[in-house]
């Protein structure tokens, strides 16, 4: 029997908790937390992700603002927008939706965000804090993966965990968070010589590569927990992950479905990070 790790249900628990907290703030006449998302251009997937984040804010009563900017905006103008949001005391969280148009430098834009409002956890200061196991914002997808593992009481300490993929967005930070929890972590990538050698021996495999149905039965043991981060749209329009779900379901110990696994957790962690930013900003104002 394979247990499905339900990201929708787990995300709803997080959202319900945040909704109560925001309700209490309202009752006490306090300011409402605000997330501002900056969207440059009209990349269809980005439009859909931004709409999902906006709806999630509405569900929990968080203020949500989406700044839609033309794809022709210059780097300087975009950075000015970010700086204005940094200075706006109503804004707790700033997220610049990636990818940006090719002419813009995403690293420079992310570095312009005030680290105390960087609820996506991508500013080098927050990345550094995470590596040093100090308090900062953890990136949403890796944090969501850890939360889902905890929800299903998957032990991490001393376990052999393989992360496939080494992007700054998912692979590297999730490997770091797992290491911070005392797992023995191996990071594999496109140049790994013998992937199966690592994955067959793993207690947990996190696959984040963007290749539909890549992780198959022969890659893993039947005791493995499979976390599928991939979001791939097939020609028939269906969304699928990086794991061969149909083959692994019924064989492995646990698996996350796509959709309904890691995706909803990412949004829930964005809301949670924004709430944490709010508390930190309010605490500073009271000093
Ligand atoms: P990315 O930046 O394209 O990185 C892909 C990584 O996969 C790279 O490190 C690459 O290795 C590795 N890779 C590619 N082909 C491989 C292969 N055949 N064997 C082993 N490693 C391979 O992608 P990303 O941003 O991390 O995203 C990965 C997937 O997760 C995508 O499908 C994306 O849509 C999805 N995603 C989902 C969420 C969510 O909320 N669920 C959030 C973010 C991303 P090299 O470094 O050697 O090139």
Short mmCIF file of C-alpha atoms and ligand atoms in Angstrom, two decimals:
data_model
loop_
_atom_site.label_atom_id
_atom_site.label_comp_id
_atom_site.label_asym_id
_atom_site.label_seq_id
_atom_site.Cartn_x
_atom_site.Cartn_y
_atom_site.Cartn_z
CA UNK A 1 0.00 0.00 0.00
CA UNK A 2 1.32 3.43 -0.94
CA UNK A 3 0.22 6.40 1.15
CA UNK A 4 -0.57 9.50 -0.91
CA UNK A 5 0.82 12.68 0.65
CA UNK A 6 -2.03 15.12 0.27
CA UNK A 7 -0.65 18.64 -0.24
CA UNK A 8 -4.09 20.18 -0.64
CA UNK A 9 -5.26 18.94 2.75
CA UNK A 10 -1.99 19.91 4.46
CA UNK A 11 -1.99 23.35 2.83
CA UNK A 12 -5.59 23.86 3.97
CA UNK A 13 -4.54 23.22 7.57
CA UNK A 14 -1.88 25.94 7.23
CA UNK A 15 -4.37 28.31 5.60
CA UNK A 16 -7.04 27.66 8.26
CA UNK A 17 -4.54 28.54 10.97
CA UNK A 18 -3.50 31.76 9.18
CA UNK A 19 -7.14 32.72 8.58
CA UNK A 20 -7.81 32.51 12.33
CA UNK A 21 -4.73 34.65 13.08
CA UNK A 22 -5.77 37.32 10.57
CA UNK A 23 -9.34 37.26 11.91
CA UNK A 24 -7.98 37.91 15.41
CA UNK A 25 -5.89 40.84 14.14
CA UNK A 26 -9.02 42.35 12.57
CA UNK A 27 -11.01 41.90 15.78
CA UNK A 28 -8.27 43.77 17.65
CA UNK A 29 -8.31 46.59 15.08
CA UNK A 30 -4.78 45.80 13.87
CA UNK A 31 -3.39 46.31 10.39
CA UNK A 32 -3.95 43.44 7.91
CA UNK A 33 -0.83 41.70 6.47
CA UNK A 34 -0.19 42.38 2.78
CA UNK A 35 1.53 40.45 0.00
CA UNK A 36 2.43 42.33 -3.18
CA UNK A 37 3.26 40.31 -6.28
CA UNK A 38 5.07 41.98 -9.17
CA UNK A 39 4.28 40.45 -12.54
CA UNK A 40 6.18 41.61 -15.61
CA UNK A 41 4.61 40.74 -18.96
CA UNK A 42 1.96 38.10 -19.61
CA UNK A 43 3.72 34.73 -19.55
CA UNK A 44 0.69 32.33 -19.37
CA UNK A 45 2.10 30.03 -16.62
CA UNK A 46 3.10 33.08 -14.55
CA UNK A 47 -0.39 34.58 -14.94
CA UNK A 48 -1.88 31.37 -13.61
CA UNK A 49 0.59 31.13 -10.67
CA UNK A 50 -0.05 34.76 -9.74
CA UNK A 51 -3.83 34.23 -9.89
CA UNK A 52 -3.40 31.21 -7.57
CA UNK A 53 -1.45 33.28 -5.04
CA UNK A 54 -4.01 36.11 -5.19
CA UNK A 55 -6.90 33.67 -4.56
CA UNK A 56 -5.04 32.07 -1.66
CA UNK A 57 -4.60 35.50 -0.01
CA UNK A 58 -8.30 36.17 -0.44
CA UNK A 59 -9.21 32.80 1.13
CA UNK A 60 -7.41 33.70 4.37
CA UNK A 61 -8.26 37.42 4.43
CA UNK A 62 -4.72 38.63 3.68
CA UNK A 63 -4.44 41.80 1.59
CA UNK A 64 -3.19 40.96 -1.87
CA UNK A 65 -1.94 43.34 -4.53
CA UNK A 66 -0.78 42.32 -8.00
CA UNK A 67 1.29 44.94 -9.84
CA UNK A 68 1.16 44.13 -13.54
CA UNK A 69 3.99 45.79 -15.41
CA UNK A 70 4.61 45.88 -19.17
CA UNK A 71 7.17 43.39 -20.52
CA UNK A 72 9.03 46.40 -21.96
CA UNK A 73 9.84 47.82 -18.50
CA UNK A 74 13.53 48.61 -18.00
CA UNK A 75 15.70 47.11 -15.28
CA UNK A 76 16.02 50.55 -13.63
CA UNK A 77 12.25 51.14 -13.64
CA UNK A 78 11.58 47.66 -12.23
CA UNK A 79 14.09 48.19 -9.43
CA UNK A 80 12.44 51.53 -8.64
CA UNK A 81 9.09 49.71 -8.26
CA UNK A 82 10.73 47.23 -5.86
CA UNK A 83 12.31 50.08 -3.86
CA UNK A 84 8.94 51.82 -3.60
CA UNK A 85 7.46 48.60 -2.19
CA UNK A 86 10.39 48.29 0.23
CA UNK A 87 9.48 51.74 1.58
CA UNK A 88 5.73 51.08 1.76
CA UNK A 89 4.85 50.28 5.38
CA UNK A 90 1.61 48.54 4.31
CA UNK A 91 3.54 45.90 2.35
CA UNK A 92 4.89 42.94 4.34
CA UNK A 93 5.86 40.57 1.53
CA UNK A 94 7.19 41.25 -1.97
CA UNK A 95 7.37 38.54 -4.61
CA UNK A 96 8.71 39.21 -8.09
CA UNK A 97 7.26 36.47 -10.26
CA UNK A 98 9.97 34.61 -12.17
CA UNK A 99 10.95 34.09 -14.91
CA UNK A 100 11.41 37.71 -15.98
CA UNK A 101 11.71 38.63 -19.68
CA UNK A 102 15.18 37.70 -20.97
CA UNK A 103 16.39 41.34 -21.12
CA UNK A 104 16.01 41.74 -17.32
CA UNK A 105 18.46 40.42 -14.73
CA UNK A 106 16.47 38.47 -12.11
CA UNK A 107 19.39 38.28 -9.64
CA UNK A 108 19.72 42.05 -9.50
CA UNK A 109 15.96 42.47 -9.06
CA UNK A 110 15.82 39.90 -6.24
CA UNK A 111 18.80 41.58 -4.55
CA UNK A 112 16.85 44.88 -4.61
CA UNK A 113 14.11 43.41 -2.37
CA UNK A 114 14.39 44.30 1.32
CA UNK A 115 15.40 40.92 2.89
CA UNK A 116 12.75 41.46 5.60
CA UNK A 117 10.09 41.43 2.83
CA UNK A 118 11.66 38.67 0.71
CA UNK A 119 8.93 36.10 1.39
CA UNK A 120 10.09 33.97 -1.55
CA UNK A 121 13.37 33.41 0.35
CA UNK A 122 15.57 34.01 -2.70
CA UNK A 123 17.60 37.06 -1.55
CA UNK A 124 21.25 36.07 -0.94
CA UNK A 125 20.92 37.20 2.69
CA UNK A 126 18.06 34.77 3.31
CA UNK A 127 19.86 32.02 1.38
CA UNK A 128 22.94 32.60 3.58
CA UNK A 129 20.91 32.59 6.79
CA UNK A 130 19.36 29.26 5.80
CA UNK A 131 22.80 27.77 5.13
CA UNK A 132 23.98 28.97 8.54
CA UNK A 133 20.82 27.58 10.19
CA UNK A 134 19.85 31.08 11.31
CA UNK A 135 16.38 32.64 11.17
CA UNK A 136 15.40 34.11 7.82
CA UNK A 137 12.90 33.33 5.09
CA UNK A 138 13.18 29.83 3.65
CA UNK A 139 12.16 29.45 0.00
CA UNK A 140 8.55 28.33 -0.29
CA UNK A 141 8.77 25.07 -2.25
CA UNK A 142 11.59 23.55 -0.14
CA UNK A 143 9.88 24.69 3.07
CA UNK A 144 6.61 23.18 1.81
CA UNK A 145 8.32 19.86 1.11
CA UNK A 146 9.69 19.73 4.67
CA UNK A 147 6.24 20.58 6.08
CA UNK A 148 4.62 17.79 4.06
CA UNK A 149 7.27 15.28 5.24
CA UNK A 150 6.58 16.35 8.83
CA UNK A 151 2.81 16.12 8.37
CA UNK A 152 3.23 12.47 7.33
CA UNK A 153 5.74 11.88 10.14
CA UNK A 154 8.50 10.78 7.79
CA UNK A 155 11.68 10.51 9.85
CA UNK A 156 14.58 12.54 8.45
CA UNK A 157 17.37 12.31 11.01
CA UNK A 158 20.00 9.79 9.91
CA UNK A 159 18.04 8.89 6.77
CA UNK A 160 19.57 8.64 3.30
CA UNK A 161 17.91 11.24 1.10
CA UNK A 162 18.59 11.84 -2.56
CA UNK A 163 17.65 15.13 -4.18
CA UNK A 164 17.60 15.03 -7.98
CA UNK A 165 18.07 18.55 -9.35
CA UNK A 166 20.36 21.34 -8.08
CA UNK A 167 18.54 24.56 -8.99
CA UNK A 168 18.71 27.58 -6.70
CA UNK A 169 14.91 27.49 -6.49
CA UNK A 170 14.38 23.88 -5.39
CA UNK A 171 17.24 21.34 -5.43
CA UNK A 172 19.94 23.21 -3.50
CA UNK A 173 17.71 24.73 -0.81
CA UNK A 174 15.74 21.54 -0.17
CA UNK A 175 19.03 19.65 0.19
CA UNK A 176 20.19 22.25 2.71
CA UNK A 177 16.96 22.11 4.74
CA UNK A 178 17.19 18.30 4.83
CA UNK A 179 20.81 18.51 5.94
CA UNK A 180 19.75 20.98 8.65
CA UNK A 181 17.43 18.20 9.86
CA UNK A 182 20.30 15.73 10.13
CA UNK A 183 19.56 13.67 7.02
CA UNK A 184 22.47 12.35 4.96
CA UNK A 185 21.83 14.13 1.68
CA UNK A 186 23.10 13.31 -1.80
CA UNK A 187 22.43 15.81 -4.58
CA UNK A 188 22.25 14.32 -8.10
CA UNK A 189 22.00 16.22 -11.38
CA UNK A 190 22.29 15.82 -15.13
CA UNK A 191 25.99 14.90 -14.90
CA UNK A 192 25.55 12.24 -12.20
CA UNK A 193 27.16 9.08 -13.58
CA UNK A 194 24.96 6.38 -12.07
CA UNK A 195 21.78 7.87 -10.65
CA UNK A 196 20.20 4.53 -9.72
CA UNK A 197 23.14 3.66 -7.50
CA UNK A 198 22.05 6.52 -5.22
CA UNK A 199 18.28 6.42 -5.59
CA UNK A 200 17.91 2.63 -5.05
CA UNK A 201 19.49 2.99 -1.59
CA UNK A 202 17.51 6.10 -0.59
CA UNK A 203 14.86 6.33 2.13
CA UNK A 204 13.49 9.48 0.47
CA UNK A 205 13.90 10.76 -3.10
CA UNK A 206 13.02 14.35 -3.97
CA UNK A 207 12.84 14.76 -7.74
CA UNK A 208 12.86 18.33 -9.15
CA UNK A 209 14.08 18.29 -12.73
CA UNK A 210 11.17 19.12 -15.04
CA UNK A 211 11.18 15.82 -16.99
CA UNK A 212 7.78 14.05 -17.15
CA UNK A 213 7.68 10.46 -15.79
CA UNK A 214 11.47 10.43 -15.29
CA UNK A 215 11.63 8.58 -11.95
CA UNK A 216 10.55 4.98 -12.51
CA UNK A 217 10.12 1.82 -10.46
CA UNK A 218 13.64 0.59 -11.21
CA UNK A 219 15.10 3.77 -9.66
CA UNK A 220 13.76 3.22 -6.14
CA UNK A 221 13.12 0.58 -3.48
CA UNK A 222 9.66 -0.28 -2.22
CA UNK A 223 10.40 1.46 1.14
CA UNK A 224 11.08 4.77 -0.56
CA UNK A 225 9.17 8.02 0.02
CA UNK A 226 8.91 9.90 -3.30
CA UNK A 227 8.48 13.68 -3.32
CA UNK A 228 7.63 14.78 -6.84
CA UNK A 229 8.24 18.50 -7.35
CA UNK A 230 7.94 18.52 -11.16
CA UNK A 231 5.18 20.38 -12.94
CA UNK A 232 5.11 19.42 -16.61
CA UNK A 233 2.31 20.09 -19.05
CA UNK A 234 1.81 17.23 -21.51
CA UNK A 235 0.68 17.71 -25.11
CA UNK A 236 -2.86 16.68 -24.10
CA UNK A 237 -2.88 19.61 -21.63
CA UNK A 238 -2.65 17.39 -18.53
CA UNK A 239 -0.25 18.30 -15.72
CA UNK A 240 2.19 15.63 -14.62
CA UNK A 241 5.18 15.35 -12.32
CA UNK A 242 8.75 14.10 -12.73
CA UNK A 243 7.83 10.66 -11.33
CA UNK A 244 5.97 7.88 -13.13
CA UNK A 245 3.08 8.09 -10.69
CA UNK A 246 1.05 5.17 -12.08
CA UNK A 247 4.02 2.79 -11.83
CA UNK A 248 5.15 3.97 -8.38
CA UNK A 249 1.73 4.20 -6.74
CA UNK A 250 1.20 0.79 -5.11
CA UNK A 251 4.93 0.08 -5.01
CA UNK A 252 6.65 2.79 -2.91
CA UNK A 253 5.86 3.66 0.70
CA UNK A 254 4.63 7.25 0.09
CA UNK A 255 4.29 9.52 -2.93
CA UNK A 256 3.08 13.07 -3.62
CA UNK A 257 0.55 13.40 -6.46
CA UNK A 258 0.84 16.04 -9.20
CA UNK A 259 -1.25 18.14 -9.05
CA UNK A 260 -2.20 18.26 -5.36
CA UNK A 261 1.16 17.49 -3.72
CA UNK A 262 4.01 19.98 -3.46
CA UNK A 263 2.26 22.74 -5.47
CA UNK A 264 -0.36 23.74 -2.86
CA UNK A 265 2.33 23.61 -0.15
CA UNK A 266 4.39 26.20 -2.01
CA UNK A 267 1.53 28.71 -1.87
CA UNK A 268 0.75 27.91 1.76
CA UNK A 269 4.38 28.59 2.72
CA UNK A 270 4.30 31.90 0.85
CA UNK A 271 1.33 32.94 2.99
CA UNK A 272 3.07 31.74 6.14
CA UNK A 273 6.26 33.62 5.27
CA UNK A 274 4.21 36.79 4.66
CA UNK A 275 2.54 36.36 8.05
CA UNK A 276 5.98 35.97 9.68
CA UNK A 277 7.16 39.12 7.87
CA UNK A 278 4.11 40.96 9.21
CA UNK A 279 4.83 39.93 12.81
CA UNK A 280 8.47 41.00 12.45
CA UNK A 281 7.48 44.39 10.97
CA UNK A 282 4.87 45.02 13.66
CA UNK A 283 7.32 44.05 16.41
CA UNK A 284 9.83 46.59 15.05
CA UNK A 285 7.16 49.32 15.02
CA UNK A 286 6.36 48.66 18.68
CA UNK A 287 9.99 49.14 19.74
P1 LIG B 1 15.66 23.85 -13.33
O1 LIG B 1 16.16 25.16 -12.82
O2 LIG B 1 15.44 23.65 -14.78
O3 LIG B 1 16.67 22.74 -12.79
C1 LIG B 1 16.55 21.42 -13.22
C2 LIG B 1 17.58 20.57 -12.51
O4 LIG B 1 17.37 19.23 -12.93
C3 LIG B 1 19.02 20.92 -12.89
O5 LIG B 1 19.83 20.92 -11.73
C4 LIG B 1 19.44 19.79 -13.84
O6 LIG B 1 20.79 19.41 -13.74
C5 LIG B 1 18.59 18.64 -13.32
N1 LIG B 1 18.33 17.67 -14.38
C6 LIG B 1 17.79 17.88 -15.60
N2 LIG B 1 17.72 16.73 -16.30
C7 LIG B 1 18.22 15.76 -15.48
C8 LIG B 1 18.41 14.38 -15.62
N3 LIG B 1 18.09 13.73 -16.75
N4 LIG B 1 18.95 13.69 -14.58
C9 LIG B 1 19.30 14.31 -13.44
N5 LIG B 1 19.14 15.66 -13.25
C10 LIG B 1 18.60 16.36 -14.25
O7 LIG B 1 14.26 23.47 -12.64
P2 LIG B 1 13.60 23.88 -11.23
O8 LIG B 1 13.24 25.31 -11.21
O9 LIG B 1 14.38 23.30 -10.11
O10 LIG B 1 12.24 23.06 -11.35
C11 LIG B 1 12.22 21.66 -11.47
C12 LIG B 1 10.79 21.21 -11.66
O11 LIG B 1 10.03 21.57 -10.51
C13 LIG B 1 10.07 21.87 -12.84
O12 LIG B 1 9.15 20.93 -13.39
C14 LIG B 1 9.30 23.00 -12.20
O13 LIG B 1 8.14 23.36 -12.94
C15 LIG B 1 8.93 22.36 -10.90
N6 LIG B 1 8.65 23.31 -9.80
C16 LIG B 1 7.56 23.06 -9.06
C17 LIG B 1 7.26 23.88 -8.00
C18 LIG B 1 6.06 23.57 -7.17
O14 LIG B 1 5.57 24.43 -6.44
N7 LIG B 1 5.54 22.34 -7.21
C19 LIG B 1 8.07 24.97 -7.69
C20 LIG B 1 9.22 25.18 -8.47
C21 LIG B 1 9.50 24.34 -9.52
P3 LIG B 1 22.04 20.38 -14.15
O15 LIG B 1 22.16 21.33 -13.01
O16 LIG B 1 23.17 19.45 -14.26
O17 LIG B 1 21.62 21.03 -15.45
#
